[in-house]
mmCIF file of C-alpha atoms in Angstrom:
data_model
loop_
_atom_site.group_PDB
_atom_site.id
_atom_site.type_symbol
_atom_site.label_atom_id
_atom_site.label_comp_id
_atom_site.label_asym_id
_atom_site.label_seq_id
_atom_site.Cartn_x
_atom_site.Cartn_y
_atom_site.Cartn_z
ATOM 1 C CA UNK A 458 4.000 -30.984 -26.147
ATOM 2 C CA UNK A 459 6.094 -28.811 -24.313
ATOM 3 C CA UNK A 460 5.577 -28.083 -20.167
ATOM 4 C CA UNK A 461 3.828 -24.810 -19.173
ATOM 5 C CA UNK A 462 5.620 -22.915 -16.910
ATOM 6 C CA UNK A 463 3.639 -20.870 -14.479
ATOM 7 C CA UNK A 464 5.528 -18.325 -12.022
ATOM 8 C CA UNK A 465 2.641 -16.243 -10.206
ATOM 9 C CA UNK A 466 4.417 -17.403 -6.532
ATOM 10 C CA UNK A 467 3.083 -15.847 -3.072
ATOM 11 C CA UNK A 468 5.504 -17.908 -0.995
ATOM 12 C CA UNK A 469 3.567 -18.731 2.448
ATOM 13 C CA UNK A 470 0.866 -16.161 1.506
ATOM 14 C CA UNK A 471 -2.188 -18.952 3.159
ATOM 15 C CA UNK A 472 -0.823 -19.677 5.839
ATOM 16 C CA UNK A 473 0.807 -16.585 7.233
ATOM 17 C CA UNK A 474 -2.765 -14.788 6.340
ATOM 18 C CA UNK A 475 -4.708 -17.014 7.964
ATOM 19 C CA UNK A 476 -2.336 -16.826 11.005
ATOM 20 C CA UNK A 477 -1.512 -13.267 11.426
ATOM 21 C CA UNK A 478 -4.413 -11.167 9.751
ATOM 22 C CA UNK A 479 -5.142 -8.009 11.221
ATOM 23 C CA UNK A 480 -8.463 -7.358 12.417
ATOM 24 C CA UNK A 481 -11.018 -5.826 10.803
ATOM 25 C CA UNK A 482 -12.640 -2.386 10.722
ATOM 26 C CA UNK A 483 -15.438 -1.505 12.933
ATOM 27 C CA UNK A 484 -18.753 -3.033 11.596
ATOM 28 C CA UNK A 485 -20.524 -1.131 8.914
ATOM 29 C CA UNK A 486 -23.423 -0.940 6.581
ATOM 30 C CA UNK A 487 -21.457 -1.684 3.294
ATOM 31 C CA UNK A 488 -18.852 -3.988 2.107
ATOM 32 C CA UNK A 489 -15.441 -2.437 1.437
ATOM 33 C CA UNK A 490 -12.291 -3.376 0.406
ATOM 34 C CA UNK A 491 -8.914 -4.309 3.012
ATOM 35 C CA UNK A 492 -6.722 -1.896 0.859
ATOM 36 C CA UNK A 493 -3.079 -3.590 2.135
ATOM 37 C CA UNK A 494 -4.912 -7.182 1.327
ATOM 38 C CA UNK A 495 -4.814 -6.314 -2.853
ATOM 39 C CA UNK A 496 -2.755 -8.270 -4.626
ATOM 40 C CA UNK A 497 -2.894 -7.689 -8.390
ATOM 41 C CA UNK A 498 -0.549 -10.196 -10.118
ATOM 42 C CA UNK A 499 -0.044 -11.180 -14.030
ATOM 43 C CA UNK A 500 -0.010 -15.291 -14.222
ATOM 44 C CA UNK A 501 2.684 -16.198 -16.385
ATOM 45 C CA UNK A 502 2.220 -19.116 -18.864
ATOM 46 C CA UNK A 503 2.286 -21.078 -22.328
ATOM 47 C CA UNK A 504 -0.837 -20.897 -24.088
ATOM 48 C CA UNK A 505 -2.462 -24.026 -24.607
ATOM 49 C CA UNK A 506 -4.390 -23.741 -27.945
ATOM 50 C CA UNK A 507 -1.013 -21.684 -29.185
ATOM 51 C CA UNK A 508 1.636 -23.499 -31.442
ATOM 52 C CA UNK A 509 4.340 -20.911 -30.221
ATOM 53 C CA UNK A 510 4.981 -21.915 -26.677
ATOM 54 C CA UNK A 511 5.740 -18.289 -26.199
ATOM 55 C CA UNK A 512 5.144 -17.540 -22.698
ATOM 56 C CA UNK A 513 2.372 -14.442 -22.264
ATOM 57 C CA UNK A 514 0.214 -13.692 -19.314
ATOM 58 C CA UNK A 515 -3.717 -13.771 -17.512
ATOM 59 C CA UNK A 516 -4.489 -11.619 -14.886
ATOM 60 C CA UNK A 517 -4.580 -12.994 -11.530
ATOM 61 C CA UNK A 518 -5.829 -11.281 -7.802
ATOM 62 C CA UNK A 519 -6.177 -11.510 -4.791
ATOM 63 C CA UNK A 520 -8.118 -9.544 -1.688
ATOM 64 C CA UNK A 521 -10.181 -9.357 1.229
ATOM 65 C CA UNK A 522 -13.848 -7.826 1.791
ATOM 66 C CA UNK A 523 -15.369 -6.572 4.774
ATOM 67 C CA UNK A 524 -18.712 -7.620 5.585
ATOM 68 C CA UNK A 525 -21.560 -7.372 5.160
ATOM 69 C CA UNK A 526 -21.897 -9.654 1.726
ATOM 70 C CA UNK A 527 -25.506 -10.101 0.985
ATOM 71 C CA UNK A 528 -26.842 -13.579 0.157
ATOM 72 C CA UNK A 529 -26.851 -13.965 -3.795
ATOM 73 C CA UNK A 530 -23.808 -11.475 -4.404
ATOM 74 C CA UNK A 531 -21.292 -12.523 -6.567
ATOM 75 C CA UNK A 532 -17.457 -10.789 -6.526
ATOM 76 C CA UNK A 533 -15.882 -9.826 -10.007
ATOM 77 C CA UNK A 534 -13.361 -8.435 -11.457
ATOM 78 C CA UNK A 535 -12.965 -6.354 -14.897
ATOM 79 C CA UNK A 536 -9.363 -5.724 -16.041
ATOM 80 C CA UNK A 537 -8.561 -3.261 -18.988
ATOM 81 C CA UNK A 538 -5.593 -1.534 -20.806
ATOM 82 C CA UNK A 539 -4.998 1.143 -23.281
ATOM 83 C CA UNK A 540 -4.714 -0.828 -26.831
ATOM 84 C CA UNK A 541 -7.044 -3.464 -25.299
ATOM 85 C CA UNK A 542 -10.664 -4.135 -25.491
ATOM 86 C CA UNK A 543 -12.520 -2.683 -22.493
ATOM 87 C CA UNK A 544 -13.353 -4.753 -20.741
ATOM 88 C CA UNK A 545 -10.532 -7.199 -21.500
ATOM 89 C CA UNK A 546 -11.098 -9.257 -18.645
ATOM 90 C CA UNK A 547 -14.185 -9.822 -16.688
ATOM 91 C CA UNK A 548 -14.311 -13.261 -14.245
ATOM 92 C CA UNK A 549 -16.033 -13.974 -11.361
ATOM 93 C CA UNK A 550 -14.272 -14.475 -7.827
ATOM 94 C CA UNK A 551 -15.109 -17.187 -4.863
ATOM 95 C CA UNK A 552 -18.218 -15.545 -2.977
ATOM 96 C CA UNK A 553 -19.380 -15.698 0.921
ATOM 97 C CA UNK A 554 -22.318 -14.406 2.649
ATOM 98 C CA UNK A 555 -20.394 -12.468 5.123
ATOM 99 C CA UNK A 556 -22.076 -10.242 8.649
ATOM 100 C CA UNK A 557 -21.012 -7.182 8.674
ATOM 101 C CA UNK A 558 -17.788 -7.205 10.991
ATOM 102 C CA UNK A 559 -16.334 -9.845 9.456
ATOM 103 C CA UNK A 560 -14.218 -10.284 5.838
ATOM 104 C CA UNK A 561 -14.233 -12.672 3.503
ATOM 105 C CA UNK A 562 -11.268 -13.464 2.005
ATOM 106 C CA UNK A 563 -10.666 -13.798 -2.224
ATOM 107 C CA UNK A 564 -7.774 -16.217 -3.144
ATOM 108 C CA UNK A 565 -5.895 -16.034 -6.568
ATOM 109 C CA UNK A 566 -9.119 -15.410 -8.553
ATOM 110 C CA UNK A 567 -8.283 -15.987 -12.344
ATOM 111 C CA UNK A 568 -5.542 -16.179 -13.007
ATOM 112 C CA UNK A 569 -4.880 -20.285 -14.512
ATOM 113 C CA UNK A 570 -9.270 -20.149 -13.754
ATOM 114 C CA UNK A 571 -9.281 -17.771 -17.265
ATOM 115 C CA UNK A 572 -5.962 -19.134 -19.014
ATOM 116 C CA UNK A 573 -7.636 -21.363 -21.577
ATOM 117 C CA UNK A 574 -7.906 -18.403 -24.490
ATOM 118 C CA UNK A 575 -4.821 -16.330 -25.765
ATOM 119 C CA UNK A 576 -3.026 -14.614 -22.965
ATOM 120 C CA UNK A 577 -1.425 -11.349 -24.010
ATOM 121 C CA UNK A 578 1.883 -9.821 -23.848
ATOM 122 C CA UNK A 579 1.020 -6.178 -22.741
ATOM 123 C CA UNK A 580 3.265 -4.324 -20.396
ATOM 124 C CA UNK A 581 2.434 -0.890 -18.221
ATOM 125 C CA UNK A 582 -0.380 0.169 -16.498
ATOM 126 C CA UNK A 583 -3.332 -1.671 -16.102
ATOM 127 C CA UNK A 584 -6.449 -0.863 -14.742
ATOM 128 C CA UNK A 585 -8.751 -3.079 -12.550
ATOM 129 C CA UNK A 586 -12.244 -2.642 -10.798
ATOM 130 C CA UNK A 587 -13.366 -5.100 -8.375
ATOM 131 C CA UNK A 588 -17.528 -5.105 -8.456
ATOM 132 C CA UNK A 589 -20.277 -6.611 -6.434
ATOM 133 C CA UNK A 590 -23.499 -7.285 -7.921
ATOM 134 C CA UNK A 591 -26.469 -8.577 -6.525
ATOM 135 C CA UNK A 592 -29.161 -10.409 -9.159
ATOM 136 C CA UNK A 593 -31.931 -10.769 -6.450
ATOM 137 C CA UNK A 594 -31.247 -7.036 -4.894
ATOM 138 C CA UNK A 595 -30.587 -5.213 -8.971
ATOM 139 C CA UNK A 596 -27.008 -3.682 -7.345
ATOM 140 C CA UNK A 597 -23.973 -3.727 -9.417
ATOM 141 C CA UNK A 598 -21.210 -1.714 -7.406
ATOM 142 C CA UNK A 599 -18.129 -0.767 -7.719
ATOM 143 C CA UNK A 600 -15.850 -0.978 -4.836
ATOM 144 C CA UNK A 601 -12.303 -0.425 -5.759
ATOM 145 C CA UNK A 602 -10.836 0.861 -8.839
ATOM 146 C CA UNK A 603 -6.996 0.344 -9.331
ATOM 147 C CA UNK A 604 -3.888 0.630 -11.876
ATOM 148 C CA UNK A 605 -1.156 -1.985 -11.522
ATOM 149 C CA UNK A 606 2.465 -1.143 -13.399
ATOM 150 C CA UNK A 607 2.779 -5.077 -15.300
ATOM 151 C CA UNK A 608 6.527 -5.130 -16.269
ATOM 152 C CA UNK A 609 8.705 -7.831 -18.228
ATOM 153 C CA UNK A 610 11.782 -9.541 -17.769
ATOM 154 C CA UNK A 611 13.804 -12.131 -19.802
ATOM 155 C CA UNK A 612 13.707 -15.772 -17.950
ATOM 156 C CA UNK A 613 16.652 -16.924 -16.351
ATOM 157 C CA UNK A 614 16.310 -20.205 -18.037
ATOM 158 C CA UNK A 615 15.691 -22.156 -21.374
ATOM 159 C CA UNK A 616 12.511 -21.364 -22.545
ATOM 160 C CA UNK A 617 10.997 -20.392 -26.232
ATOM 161 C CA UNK A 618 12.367 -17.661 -27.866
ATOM 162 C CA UNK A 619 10.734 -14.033 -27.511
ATOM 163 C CA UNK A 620 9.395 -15.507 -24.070
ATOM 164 C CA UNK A 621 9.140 -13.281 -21.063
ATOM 165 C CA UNK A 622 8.184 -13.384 -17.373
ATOM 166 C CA UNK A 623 5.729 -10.696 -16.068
ATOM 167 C CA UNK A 624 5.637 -9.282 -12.601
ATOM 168 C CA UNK A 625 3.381 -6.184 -10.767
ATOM 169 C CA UNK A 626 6.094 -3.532 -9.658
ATOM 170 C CA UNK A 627 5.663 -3.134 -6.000
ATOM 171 C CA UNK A 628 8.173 -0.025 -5.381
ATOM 172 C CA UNK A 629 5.780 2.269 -4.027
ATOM 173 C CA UNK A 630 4.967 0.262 -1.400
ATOM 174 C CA UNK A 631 8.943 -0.022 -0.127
ATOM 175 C CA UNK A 632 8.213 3.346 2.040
ATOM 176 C CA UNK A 633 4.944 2.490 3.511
ATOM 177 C CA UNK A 634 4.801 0.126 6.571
ATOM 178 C CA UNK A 635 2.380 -1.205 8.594
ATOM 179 C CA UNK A 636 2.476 -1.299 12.620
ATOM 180 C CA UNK A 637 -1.054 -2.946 14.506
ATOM 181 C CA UNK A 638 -2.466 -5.204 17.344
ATOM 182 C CA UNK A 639 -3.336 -8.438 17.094
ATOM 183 C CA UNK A 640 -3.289 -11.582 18.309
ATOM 184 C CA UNK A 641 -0.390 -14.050 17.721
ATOM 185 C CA UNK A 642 -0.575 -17.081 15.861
ATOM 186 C CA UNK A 643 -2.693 -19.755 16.447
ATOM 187 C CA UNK A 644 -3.522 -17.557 19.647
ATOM 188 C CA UNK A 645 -7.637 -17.476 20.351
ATOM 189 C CA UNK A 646 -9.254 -14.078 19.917
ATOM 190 C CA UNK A 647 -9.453 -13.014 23.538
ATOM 191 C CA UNK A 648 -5.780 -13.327 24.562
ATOM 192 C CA UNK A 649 -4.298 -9.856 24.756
ATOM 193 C CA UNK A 650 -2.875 -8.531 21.381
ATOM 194 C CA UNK A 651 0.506 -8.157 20.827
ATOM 195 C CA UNK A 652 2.485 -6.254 18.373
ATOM 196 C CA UNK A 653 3.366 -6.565 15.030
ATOM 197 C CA UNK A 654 5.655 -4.918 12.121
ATOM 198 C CA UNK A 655 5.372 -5.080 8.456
ATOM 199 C CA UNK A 656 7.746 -3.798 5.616
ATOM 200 C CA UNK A 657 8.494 -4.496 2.334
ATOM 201 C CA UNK A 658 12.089 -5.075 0.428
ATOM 202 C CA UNK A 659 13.432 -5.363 -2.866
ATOM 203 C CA UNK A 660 14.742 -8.475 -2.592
ATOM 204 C CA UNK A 661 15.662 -12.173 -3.891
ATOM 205 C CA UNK A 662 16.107 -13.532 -0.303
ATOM 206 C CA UNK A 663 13.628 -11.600 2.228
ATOM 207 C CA UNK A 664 14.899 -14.180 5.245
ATOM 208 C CA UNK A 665 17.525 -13.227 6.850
ATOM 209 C CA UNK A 666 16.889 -10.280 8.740
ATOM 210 C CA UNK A 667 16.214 -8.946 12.170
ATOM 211 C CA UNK A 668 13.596 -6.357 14.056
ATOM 212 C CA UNK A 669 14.807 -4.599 16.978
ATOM 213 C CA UNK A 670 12.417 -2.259 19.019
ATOM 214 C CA UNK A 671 13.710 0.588 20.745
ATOM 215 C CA UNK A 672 11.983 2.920 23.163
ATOM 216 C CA UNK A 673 13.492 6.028 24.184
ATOM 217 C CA UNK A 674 16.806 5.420 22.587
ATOM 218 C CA UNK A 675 16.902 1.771 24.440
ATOM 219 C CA UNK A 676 16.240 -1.454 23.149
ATOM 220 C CA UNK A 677 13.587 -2.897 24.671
ATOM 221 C CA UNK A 678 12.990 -6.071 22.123
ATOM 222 C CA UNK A 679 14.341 -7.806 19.321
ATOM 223 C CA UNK A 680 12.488 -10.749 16.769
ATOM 224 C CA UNK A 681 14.573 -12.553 14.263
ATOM 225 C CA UNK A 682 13.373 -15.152 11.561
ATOM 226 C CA UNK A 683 9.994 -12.782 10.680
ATOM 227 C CA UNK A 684 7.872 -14.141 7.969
ATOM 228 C CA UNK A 685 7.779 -13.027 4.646
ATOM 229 C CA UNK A 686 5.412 -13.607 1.477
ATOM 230 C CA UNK A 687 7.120 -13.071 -2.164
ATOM 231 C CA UNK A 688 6.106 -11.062 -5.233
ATOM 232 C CA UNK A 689 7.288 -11.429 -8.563
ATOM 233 C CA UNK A 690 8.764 -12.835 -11.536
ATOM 234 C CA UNK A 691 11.346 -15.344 -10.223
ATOM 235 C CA UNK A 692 13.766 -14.845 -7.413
ATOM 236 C CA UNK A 693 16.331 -15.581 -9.815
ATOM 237 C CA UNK A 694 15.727 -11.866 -10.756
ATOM 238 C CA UNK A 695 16.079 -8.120 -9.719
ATOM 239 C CA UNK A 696 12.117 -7.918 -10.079
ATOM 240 C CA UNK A 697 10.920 -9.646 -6.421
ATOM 241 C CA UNK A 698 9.542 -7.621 -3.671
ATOM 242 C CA UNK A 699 8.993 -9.075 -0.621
ATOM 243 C CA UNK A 700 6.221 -8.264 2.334
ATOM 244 C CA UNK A 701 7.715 -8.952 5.989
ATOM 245 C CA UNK A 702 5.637 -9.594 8.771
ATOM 246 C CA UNK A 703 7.601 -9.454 12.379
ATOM 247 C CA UNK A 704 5.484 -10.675 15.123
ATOM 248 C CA UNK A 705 6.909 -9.271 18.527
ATOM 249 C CA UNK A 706 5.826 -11.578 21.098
ATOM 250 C CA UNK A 707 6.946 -10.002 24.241
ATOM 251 C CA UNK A 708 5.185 -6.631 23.199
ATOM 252 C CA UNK A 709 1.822 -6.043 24.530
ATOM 253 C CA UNK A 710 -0.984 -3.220 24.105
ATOM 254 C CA UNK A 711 -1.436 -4.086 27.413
ATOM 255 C CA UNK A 712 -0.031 -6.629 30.084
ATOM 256 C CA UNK A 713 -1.539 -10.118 29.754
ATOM 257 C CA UNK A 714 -2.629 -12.136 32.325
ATOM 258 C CA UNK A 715 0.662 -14.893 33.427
ATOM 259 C CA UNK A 716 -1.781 -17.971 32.442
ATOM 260 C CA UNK A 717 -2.199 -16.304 28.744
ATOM 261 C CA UNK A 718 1.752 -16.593 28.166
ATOM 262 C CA UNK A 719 3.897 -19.908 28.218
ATOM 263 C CA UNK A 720 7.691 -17.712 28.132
ATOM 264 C CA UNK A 721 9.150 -16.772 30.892
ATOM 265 C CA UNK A 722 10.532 -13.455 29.588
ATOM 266 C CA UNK A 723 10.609 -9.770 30.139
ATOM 267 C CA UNK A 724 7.169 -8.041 29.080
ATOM 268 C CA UNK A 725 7.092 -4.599 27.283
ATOM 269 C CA UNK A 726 3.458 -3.100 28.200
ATOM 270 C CA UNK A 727 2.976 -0.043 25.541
ATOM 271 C CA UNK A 728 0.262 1.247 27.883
ATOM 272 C CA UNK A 729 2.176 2.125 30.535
ATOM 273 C CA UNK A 730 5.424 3.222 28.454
ATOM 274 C CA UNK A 731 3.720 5.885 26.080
ATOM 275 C CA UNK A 732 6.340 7.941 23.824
ATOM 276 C CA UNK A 733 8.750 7.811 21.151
ATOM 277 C CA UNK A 734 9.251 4.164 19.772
ATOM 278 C CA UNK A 735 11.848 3.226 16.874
ATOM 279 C CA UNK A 736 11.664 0.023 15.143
ATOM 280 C CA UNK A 737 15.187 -1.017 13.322
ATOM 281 C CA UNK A 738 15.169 -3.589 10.506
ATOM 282 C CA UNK A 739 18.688 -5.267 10.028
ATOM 283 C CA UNK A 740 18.816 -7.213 7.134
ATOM 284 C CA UNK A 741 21.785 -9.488 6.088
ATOM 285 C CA UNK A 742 24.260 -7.710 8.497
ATOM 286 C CA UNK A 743 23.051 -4.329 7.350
ATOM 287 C CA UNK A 744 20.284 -1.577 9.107
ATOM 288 C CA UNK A 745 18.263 -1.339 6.032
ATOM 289 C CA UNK A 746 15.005 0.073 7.693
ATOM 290 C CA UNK A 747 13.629 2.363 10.313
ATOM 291 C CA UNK A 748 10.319 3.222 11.899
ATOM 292 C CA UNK A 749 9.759 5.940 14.130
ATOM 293 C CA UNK A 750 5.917 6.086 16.011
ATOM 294 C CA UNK A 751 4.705 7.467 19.299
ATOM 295 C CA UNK A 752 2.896 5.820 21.758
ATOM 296 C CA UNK A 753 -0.541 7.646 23.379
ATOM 297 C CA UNK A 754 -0.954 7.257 27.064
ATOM 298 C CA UNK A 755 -3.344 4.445 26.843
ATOM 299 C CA UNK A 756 -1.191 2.407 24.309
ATOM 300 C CA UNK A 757 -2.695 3.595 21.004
ATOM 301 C CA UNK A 758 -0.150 4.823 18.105
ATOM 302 C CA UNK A 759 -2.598 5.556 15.250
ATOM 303 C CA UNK A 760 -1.520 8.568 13.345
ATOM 304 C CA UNK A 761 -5.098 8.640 11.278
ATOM 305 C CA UNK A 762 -2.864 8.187 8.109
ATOM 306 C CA UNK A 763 -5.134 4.809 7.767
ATOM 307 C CA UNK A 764 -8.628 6.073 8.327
ATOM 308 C CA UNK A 765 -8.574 9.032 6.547
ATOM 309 C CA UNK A 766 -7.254 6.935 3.351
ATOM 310 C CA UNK A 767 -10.152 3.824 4.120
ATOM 311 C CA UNK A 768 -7.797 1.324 4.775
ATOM 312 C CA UNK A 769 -10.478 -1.072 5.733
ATOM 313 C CA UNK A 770 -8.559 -2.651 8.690
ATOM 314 C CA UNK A 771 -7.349 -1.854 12.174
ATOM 315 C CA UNK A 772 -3.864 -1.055 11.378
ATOM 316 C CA UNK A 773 -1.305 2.168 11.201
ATOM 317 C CA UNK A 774 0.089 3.130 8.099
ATOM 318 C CA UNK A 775 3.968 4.588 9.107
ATOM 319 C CA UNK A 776 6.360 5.858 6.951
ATOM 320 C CA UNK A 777 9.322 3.384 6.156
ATOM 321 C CA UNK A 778 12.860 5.232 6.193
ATOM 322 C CA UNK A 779 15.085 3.260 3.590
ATOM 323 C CA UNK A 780 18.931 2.598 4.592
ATOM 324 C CA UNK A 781 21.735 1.589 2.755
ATOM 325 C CA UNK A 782 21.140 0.252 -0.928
ATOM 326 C CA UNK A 783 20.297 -3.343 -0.343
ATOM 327 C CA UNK A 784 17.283 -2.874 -2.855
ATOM 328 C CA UNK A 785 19.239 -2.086 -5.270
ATOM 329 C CA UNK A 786 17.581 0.335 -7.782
ATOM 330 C CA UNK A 787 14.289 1.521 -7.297
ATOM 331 C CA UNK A 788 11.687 4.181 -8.062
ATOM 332 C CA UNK A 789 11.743 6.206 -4.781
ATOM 333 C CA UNK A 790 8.867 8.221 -6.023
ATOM 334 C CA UNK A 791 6.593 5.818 -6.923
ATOM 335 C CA UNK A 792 4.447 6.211 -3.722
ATOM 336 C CA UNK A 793 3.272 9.461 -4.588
ATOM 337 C CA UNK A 794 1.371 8.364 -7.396
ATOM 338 C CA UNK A 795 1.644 4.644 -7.805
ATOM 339 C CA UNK A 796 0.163 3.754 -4.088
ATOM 340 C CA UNK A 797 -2.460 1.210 -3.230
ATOM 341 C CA UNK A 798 -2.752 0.735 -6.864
ATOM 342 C CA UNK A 799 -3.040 4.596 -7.912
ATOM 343 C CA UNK A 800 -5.045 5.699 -4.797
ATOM 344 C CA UNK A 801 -2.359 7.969 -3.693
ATOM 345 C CA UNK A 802 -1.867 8.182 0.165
ATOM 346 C CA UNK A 803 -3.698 11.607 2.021
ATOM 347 C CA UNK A 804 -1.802 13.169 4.762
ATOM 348 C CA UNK A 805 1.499 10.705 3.994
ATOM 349 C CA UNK A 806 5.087 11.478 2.848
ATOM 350 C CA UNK A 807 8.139 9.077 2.923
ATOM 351 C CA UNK A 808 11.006 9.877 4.594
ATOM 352 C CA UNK A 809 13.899 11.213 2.364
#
């Protein structure tokens, strides 16, 4: 019997979530989904019960829910594509009873959970509702419907002929960052948020790279070694996107009391420096990103970009300006119609 090979990888995905997750939306009367917390992926694998050895694929997500989850509700997930039967997929996910102002979190539901039957070797858009029904209550809702683009690539090893690894194209997430609040890691709730960057590459090695914060043309802080969580088929590839994280830790909403903080270092208090900030992303020697936001006079920088699309969490969405061609080639278009899984952005438009 030959080895499977399995390649779904979210490098440091747990931990880093568990660390650095942004808070929720307000509390609310109905469960909804954390948009930027969606991670549709195919699993990549042999087929057990198949003679071939021919690697095909299962699908395989990840999310988060905001509360309230009512006792008895179960999570599920129906997956479909044109030339398969509808549904193709249907599996149930890991399920909380979760208050309202809370989320509860879905890891890697199906994925190797539904691999025992014939996987398939479909590639291009695939569509995917996650549900919520509720035997005791008679619900059955639907609360986000989504298209992933599944592409192919040839492994960069010895493997079966005719064999393939899949991946979820990420591109149109490349322009769309994230900026937000929140406390660091390992930090307890009522310390003072600081803030916190995230941006997404096209790359094989997502490490090496650098944020620097400038206000008003000056630097005013700069975080190397930021955290970053993998997507793809194999780094070994052109098809990996990676999701960076930069946690600014001398960058405050507001000041925090001197028995909060162990550094001695220079504090930047956004409250009482309201204007035009710029965050710079240098990656392997290179500026490859920049962020421009403004800062209200009482340390807010939402831009209602987030709210008006649901987002489902407390964070800005900011336009990413791409520098330099260390992604290599890309769809620069595919955030008009490919965001958020096909839920094109309202109000939002990359910079050229």
């Amino acid at each position: 019997m030959k080895p499977s090979f399995r390649f779904c990888r979210v490098a440091g995905l747990l931990l880093l979530a568990a660390l650095t997750a942004i808070q929720p939306a307000l509390a609310q009367d109905e469960p909804t989904i954390v948009k930027d917390s969606i991670r549709f992926m195919p699993f990549t694998s042999t087929c057990s019960s198949c003679p071939d050895y021919v690697l095909r694929w299962w699908p395989q997500i990840s999310f988060r829910v905001n509360g309230p989850i009512a006792a008895g509700s179960q999570l599920y997930v129906e997956v479909s594509a044109p030339g398969i039967r509808k549904p193709w997929k249907t599996f149930d996910c890991t399920t909380g009873t979760t208050l309202a102002g809370y989320w509860w979190e879905v890891k890697e539901c199906g994925g190797a959970n539904i691999a025992q039957d014939k996987g398939v070797f479909y590639t291009g858009l695939i569509e995917f509702k996650i549900r919520l029904r509720n035997e005791v209550m008679g619900t059955d809702t639907t609360l986000f419907t989504g298209k992933a683009k599944v592409g192919k690539v040839t492994p960069p090893f010895s493997s079966a002929a005719g064999s393939f690894l899949y991946y979820t194209d990420f591109d149109w997430h490349i322009p769309i960052g994230l900026i937000y609040l929140a406390p660091g890691p390992g930090v307890p709730d009522f310390f003072p948020p600081r803030f916190f960057a995230r941006i997404w590459l096209r790359a094989s090695d997502p490490n090496p790279n650098a944020f620097h914060l400038f206000y008003q043309g000056k630097e005013v802080a700069k975080e190397k070694g930021c955290t970053a969580d993998t997507y793809g088929a194999d780094t070994r590839t052109k098809y990996n996107w990676a999701r960076v994280t930069c946690d600014f830790r001398y960058v405050y909403g507001k000041k925090p009391d001197p028995q909060h903080i162990s550094e001695d270092a220079p504090l930047h208090e956004l409250s009482s420096h309201p204007g035009e900030y710029e965050i710079k992303m240098v990656y392997k020697g290179e500026l490859a990103r920049s962020i421009k936001f403004t800062v209200a006079a009482d340390g807010s920088f939402d831009n209602g970009i987030a709210s008006a699309n649901q987002l489902g969490e407390n964070a800005t969405i900011v336009p990413v300006k791409v520098i330099g061609n260390q992604d290599g080639v890309w769809d620069r278009l595919a955030w008009k119609t490919g965001a958020f899984y096909g839920n094109p952005l309202t109000g939002f438009t990359a910079p050229p």
